[in-house]
GROMACS .gro file of N, CA and C in nm:
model
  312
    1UNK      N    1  -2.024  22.636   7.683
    1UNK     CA    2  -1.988  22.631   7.822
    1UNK      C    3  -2.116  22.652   7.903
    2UNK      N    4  -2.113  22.581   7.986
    2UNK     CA    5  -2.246  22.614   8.090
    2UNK      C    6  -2.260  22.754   8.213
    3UNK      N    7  -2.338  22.664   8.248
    3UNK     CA    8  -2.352  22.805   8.377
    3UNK      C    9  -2.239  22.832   8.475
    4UNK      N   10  -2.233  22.919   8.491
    4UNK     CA   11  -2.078  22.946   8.615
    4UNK      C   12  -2.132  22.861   8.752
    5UNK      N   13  -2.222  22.875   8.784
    5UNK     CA   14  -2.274  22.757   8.905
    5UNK      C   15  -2.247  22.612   8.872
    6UNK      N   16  -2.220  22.573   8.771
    6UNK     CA   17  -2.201  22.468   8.739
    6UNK      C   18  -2.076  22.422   8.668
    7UNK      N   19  -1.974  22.505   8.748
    7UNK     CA   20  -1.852  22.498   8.728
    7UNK      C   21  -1.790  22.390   8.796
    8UNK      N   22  -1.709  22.293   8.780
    8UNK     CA   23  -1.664  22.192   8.831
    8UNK      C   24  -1.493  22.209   8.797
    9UNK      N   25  -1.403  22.150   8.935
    9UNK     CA   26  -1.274  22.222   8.915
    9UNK      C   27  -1.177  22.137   8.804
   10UNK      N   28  -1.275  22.022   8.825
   10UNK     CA   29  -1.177  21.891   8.738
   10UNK      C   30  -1.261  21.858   8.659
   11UNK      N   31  -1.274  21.809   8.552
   11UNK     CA   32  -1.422  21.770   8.463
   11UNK      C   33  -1.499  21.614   8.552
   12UNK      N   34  -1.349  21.556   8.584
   12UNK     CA   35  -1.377  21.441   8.656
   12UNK      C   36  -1.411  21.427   8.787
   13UNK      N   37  -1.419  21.528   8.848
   13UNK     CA   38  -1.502  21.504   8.967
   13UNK      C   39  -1.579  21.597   9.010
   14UNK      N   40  -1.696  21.569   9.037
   14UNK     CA   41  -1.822  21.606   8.979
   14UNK      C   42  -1.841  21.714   9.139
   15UNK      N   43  -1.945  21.822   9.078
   15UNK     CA   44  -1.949  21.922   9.125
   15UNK      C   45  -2.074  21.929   9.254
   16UNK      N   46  -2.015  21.962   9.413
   16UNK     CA   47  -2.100  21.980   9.499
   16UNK      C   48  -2.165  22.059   9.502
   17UNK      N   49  -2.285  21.988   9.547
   17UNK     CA   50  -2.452  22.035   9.565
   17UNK      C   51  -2.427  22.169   9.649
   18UNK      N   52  -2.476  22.262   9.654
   18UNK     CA   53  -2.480  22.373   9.765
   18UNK      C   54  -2.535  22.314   9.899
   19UNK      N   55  -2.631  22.262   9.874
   19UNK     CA   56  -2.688  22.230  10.033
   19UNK      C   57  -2.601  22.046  10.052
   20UNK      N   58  -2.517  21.993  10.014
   20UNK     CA   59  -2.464  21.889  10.035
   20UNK      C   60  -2.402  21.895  10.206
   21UNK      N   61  -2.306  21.992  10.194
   21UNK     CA   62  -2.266  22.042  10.283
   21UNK      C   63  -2.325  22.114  10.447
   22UNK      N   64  -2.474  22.125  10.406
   22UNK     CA   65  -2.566  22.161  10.498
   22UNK      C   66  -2.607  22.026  10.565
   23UNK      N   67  -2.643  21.939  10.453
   23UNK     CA   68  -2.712  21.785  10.487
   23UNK      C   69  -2.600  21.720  10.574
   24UNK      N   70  -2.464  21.703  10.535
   24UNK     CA   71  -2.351  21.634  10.596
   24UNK      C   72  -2.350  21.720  10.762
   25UNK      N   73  -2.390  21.816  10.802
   25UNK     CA   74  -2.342  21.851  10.927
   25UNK      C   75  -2.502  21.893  11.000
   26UNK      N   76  -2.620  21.857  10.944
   26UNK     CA   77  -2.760  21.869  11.032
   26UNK      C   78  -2.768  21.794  11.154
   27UNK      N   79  -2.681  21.702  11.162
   27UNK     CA   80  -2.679  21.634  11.309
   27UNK      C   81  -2.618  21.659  11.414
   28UNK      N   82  -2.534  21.752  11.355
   28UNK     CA   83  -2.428  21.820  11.503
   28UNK      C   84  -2.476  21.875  11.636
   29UNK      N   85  -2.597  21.945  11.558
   29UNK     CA   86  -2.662  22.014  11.683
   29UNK      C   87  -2.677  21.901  11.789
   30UNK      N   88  -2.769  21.806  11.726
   30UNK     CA   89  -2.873  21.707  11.800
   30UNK      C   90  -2.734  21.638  11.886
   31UNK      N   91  -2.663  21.576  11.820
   31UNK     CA   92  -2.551  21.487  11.863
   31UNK      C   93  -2.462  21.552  11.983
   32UNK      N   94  -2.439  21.696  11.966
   32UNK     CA   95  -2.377  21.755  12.055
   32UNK      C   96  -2.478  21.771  12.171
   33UNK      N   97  -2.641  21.830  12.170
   33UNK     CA   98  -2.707  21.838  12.292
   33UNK      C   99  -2.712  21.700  12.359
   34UNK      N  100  -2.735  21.570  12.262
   34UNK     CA  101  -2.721  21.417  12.356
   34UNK      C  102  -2.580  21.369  12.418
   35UNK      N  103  -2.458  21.433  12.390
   35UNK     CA  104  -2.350  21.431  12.496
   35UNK      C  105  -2.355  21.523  12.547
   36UNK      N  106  -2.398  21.642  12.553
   36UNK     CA  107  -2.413  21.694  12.680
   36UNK      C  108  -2.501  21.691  12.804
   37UNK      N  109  -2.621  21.662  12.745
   37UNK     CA  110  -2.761  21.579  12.856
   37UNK      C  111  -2.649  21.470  12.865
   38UNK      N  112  -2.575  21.373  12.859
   38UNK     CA  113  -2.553  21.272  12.928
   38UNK      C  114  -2.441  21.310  13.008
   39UNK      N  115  -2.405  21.382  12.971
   39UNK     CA  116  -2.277  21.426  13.098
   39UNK      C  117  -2.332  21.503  13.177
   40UNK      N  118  -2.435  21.542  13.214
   40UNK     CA  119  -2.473  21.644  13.295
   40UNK      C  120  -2.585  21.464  13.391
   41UNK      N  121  -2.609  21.384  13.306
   41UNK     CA  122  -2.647  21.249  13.393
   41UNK      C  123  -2.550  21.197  13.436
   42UNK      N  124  -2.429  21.215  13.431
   42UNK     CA  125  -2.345  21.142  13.463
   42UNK      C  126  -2.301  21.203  13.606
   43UNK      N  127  -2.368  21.356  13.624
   43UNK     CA  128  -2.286  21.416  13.734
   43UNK      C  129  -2.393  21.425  13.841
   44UNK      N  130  -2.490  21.362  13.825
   44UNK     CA  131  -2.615  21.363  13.977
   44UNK      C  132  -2.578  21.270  14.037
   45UNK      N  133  -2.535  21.286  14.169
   45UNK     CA  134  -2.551  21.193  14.274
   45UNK      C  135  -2.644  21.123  14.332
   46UNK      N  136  -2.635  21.006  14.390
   46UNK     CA  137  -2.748  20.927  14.474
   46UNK      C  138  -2.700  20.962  14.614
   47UNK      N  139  -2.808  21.018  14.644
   47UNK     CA  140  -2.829  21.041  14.815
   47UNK      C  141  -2.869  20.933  14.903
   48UNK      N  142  -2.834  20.807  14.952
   48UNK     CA  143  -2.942  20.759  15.037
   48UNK      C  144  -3.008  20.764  15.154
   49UNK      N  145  -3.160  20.749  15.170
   49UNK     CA  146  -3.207  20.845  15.258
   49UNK      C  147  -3.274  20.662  15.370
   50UNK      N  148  -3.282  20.673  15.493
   50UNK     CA  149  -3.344  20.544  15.527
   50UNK      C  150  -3.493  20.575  15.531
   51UNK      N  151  -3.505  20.447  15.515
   51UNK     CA  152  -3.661  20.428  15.492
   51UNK      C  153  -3.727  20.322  15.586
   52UNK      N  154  -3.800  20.422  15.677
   52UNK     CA  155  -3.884  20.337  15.810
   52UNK      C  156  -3.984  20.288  15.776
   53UNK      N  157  -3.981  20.199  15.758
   53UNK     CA  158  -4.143  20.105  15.717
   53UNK      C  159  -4.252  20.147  15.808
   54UNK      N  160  -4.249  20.192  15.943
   54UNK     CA  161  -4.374  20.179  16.041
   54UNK      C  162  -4.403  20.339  15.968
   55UNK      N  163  -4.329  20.396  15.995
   55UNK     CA  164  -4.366  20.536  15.950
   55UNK      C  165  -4.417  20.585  15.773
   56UNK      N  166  -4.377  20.500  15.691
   56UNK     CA  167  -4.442  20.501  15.550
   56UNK      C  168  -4.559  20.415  15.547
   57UNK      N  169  -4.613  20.372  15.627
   57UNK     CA  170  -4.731  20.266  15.675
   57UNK      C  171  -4.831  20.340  15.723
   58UNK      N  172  -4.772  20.443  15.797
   58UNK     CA  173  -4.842  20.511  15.855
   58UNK      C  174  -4.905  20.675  15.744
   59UNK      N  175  -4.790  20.696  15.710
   59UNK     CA  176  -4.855  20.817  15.612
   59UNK      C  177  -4.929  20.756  15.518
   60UNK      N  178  -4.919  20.611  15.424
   60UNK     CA  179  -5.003  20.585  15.372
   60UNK      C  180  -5.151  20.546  15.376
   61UNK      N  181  -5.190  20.519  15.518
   61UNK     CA  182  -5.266  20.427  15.596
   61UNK      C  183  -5.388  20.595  15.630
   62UNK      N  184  -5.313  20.677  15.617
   62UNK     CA  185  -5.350  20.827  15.667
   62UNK      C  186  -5.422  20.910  15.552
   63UNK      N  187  -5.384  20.880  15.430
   63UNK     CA  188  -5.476  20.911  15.326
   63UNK      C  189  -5.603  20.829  15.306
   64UNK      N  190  -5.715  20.932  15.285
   64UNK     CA  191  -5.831  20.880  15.264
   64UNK      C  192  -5.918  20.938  15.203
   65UNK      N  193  -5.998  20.872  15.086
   65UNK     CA  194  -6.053  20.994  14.985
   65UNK      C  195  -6.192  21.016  15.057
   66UNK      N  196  -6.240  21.041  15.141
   66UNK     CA  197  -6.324  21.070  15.198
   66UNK      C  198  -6.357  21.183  15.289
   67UNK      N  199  -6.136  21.214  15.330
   67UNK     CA  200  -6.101  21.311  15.430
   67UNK      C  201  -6.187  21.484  15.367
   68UNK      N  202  -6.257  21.543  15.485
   68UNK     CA  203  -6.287  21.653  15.507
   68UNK      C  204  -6.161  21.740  15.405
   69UNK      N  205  -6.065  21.751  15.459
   69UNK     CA  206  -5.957  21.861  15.416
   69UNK      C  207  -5.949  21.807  15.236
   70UNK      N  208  -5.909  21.665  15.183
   70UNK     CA  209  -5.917  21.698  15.060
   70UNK      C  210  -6.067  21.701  14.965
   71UNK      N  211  -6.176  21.692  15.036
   71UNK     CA  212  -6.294  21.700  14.962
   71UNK      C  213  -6.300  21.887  14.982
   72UNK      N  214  -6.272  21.956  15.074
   72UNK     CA  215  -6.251  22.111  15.053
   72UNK      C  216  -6.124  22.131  14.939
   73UNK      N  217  -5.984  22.094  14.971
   73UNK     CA  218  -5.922  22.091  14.850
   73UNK      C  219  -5.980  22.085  14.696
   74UNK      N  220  -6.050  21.983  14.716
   74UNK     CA  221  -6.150  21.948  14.550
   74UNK      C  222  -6.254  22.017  14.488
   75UNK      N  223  -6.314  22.106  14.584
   75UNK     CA  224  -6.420  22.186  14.573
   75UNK      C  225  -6.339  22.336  14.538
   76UNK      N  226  -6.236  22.359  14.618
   76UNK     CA  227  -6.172  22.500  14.570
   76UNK      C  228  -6.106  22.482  14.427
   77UNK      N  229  -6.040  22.344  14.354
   77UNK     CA  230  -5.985  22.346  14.257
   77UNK      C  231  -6.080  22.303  14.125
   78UNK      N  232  -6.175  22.319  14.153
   78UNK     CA  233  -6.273  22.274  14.025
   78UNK      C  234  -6.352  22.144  14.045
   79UNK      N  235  -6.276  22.005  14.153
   79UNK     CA  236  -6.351  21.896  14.166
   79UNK      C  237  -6.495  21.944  14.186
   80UNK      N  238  -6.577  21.861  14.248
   80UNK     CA  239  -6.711  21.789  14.296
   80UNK      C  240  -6.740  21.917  14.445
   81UNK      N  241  -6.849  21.963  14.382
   81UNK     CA  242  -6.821  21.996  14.586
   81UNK      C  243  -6.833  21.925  14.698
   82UNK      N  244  -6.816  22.005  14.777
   82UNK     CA  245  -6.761  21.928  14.943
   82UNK      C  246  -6.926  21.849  14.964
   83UNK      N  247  -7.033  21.858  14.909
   83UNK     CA  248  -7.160  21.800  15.045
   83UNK      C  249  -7.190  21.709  14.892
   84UNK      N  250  -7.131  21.660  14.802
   84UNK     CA  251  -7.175  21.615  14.704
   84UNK      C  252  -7.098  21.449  14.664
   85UNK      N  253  -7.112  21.378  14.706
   85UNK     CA  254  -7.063  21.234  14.623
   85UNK      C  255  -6.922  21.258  14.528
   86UNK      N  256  -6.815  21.260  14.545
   86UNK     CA  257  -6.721  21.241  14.446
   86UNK      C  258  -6.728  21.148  14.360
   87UNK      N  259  -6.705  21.217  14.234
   87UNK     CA  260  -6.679  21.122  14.119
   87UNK      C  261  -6.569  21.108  14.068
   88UNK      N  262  -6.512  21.010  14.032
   88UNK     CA  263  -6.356  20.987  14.047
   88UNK      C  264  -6.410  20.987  13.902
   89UNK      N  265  -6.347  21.074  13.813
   89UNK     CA  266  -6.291  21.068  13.678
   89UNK      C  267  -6.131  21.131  13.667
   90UNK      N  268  -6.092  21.136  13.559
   90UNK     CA  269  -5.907  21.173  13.557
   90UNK      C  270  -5.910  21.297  13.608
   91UNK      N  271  -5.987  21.387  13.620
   91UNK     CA  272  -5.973  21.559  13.675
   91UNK      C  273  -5.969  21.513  13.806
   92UNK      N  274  -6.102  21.426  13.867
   92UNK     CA  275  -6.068  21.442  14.040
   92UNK      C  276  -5.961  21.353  14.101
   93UNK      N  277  -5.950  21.247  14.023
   93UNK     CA  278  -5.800  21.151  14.074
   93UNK      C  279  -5.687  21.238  14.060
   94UNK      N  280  -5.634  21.327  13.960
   94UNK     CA  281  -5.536  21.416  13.946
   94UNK      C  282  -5.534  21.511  14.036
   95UNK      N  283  -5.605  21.574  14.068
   95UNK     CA  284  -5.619  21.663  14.181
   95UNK      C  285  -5.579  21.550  14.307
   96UNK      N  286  -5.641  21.479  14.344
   96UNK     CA  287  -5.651  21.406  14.475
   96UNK      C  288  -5.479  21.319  14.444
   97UNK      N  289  -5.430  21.321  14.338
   97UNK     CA  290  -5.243  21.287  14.327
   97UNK      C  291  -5.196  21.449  14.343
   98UNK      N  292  -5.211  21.544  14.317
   98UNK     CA  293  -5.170  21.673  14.341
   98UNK      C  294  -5.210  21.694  14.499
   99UNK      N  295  -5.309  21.658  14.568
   99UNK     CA  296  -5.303  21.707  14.715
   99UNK      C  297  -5.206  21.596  14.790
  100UNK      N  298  -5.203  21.472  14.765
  100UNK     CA  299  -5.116  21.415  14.867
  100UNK      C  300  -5.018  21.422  14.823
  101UNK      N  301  -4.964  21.451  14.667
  101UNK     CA  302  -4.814  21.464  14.662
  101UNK      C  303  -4.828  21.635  14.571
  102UNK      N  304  -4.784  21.784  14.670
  102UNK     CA  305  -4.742  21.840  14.576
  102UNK      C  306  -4.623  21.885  14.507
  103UNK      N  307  -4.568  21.810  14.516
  103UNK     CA  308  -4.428  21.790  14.423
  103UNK      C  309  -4.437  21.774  14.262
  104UNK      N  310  -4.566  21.695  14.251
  104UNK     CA  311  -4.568  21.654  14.104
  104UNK      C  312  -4.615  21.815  14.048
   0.00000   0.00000   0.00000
């Protein structure tokens, strides 16, 4: 006779793995957090807000990488200092997307 772990109840049908049962239910987690992220997308509303062209023309038209206020911005956060030539590499473009939008 073999090992008691390797006891099977019928001779004919063959005896589950211990971790079989682990493998068959590893996706529950995942499967249950992706219906719940989608029901929680399902419940944001769209707001619509109007959108004045003269006036988004105008705030855009109003940024300028040259402006006094964000070359001090750039100099307090690590950029280029203020009396020095900016050099646009990914640190000072990121900063200069962080001063006109700080939302991101």
């Amino acid at each position: 006779m073999g090992h008691p772990s390797s006891f099977s109840v019928h001779p004919d049908v063959p005896r589950i793995a211990q971790g079989d049962c682990v493998k068959k239910y590893h996706l529950l987690p995942i499967l249950l957090t992706a219906l719940l992220l989608a029901g929680m997308a399902a419940c944001v509303r769209y707001t619509p807000k109007p959108v004045t062209a003269a006036k988004t023309l105008d705030d855009f038209e109003a940024r300028w990488l040259d402006s006094p206020e964000l070359r001090l911005f750039l100099e307090k956060n690590g950029g280029p200092p203020a009396r020095e030539p900016a050099v646009w590499d990914l640190k000072t473009l990121t900063l200069v997307a962080l001063y006109y939008h700080p939302d991101l």
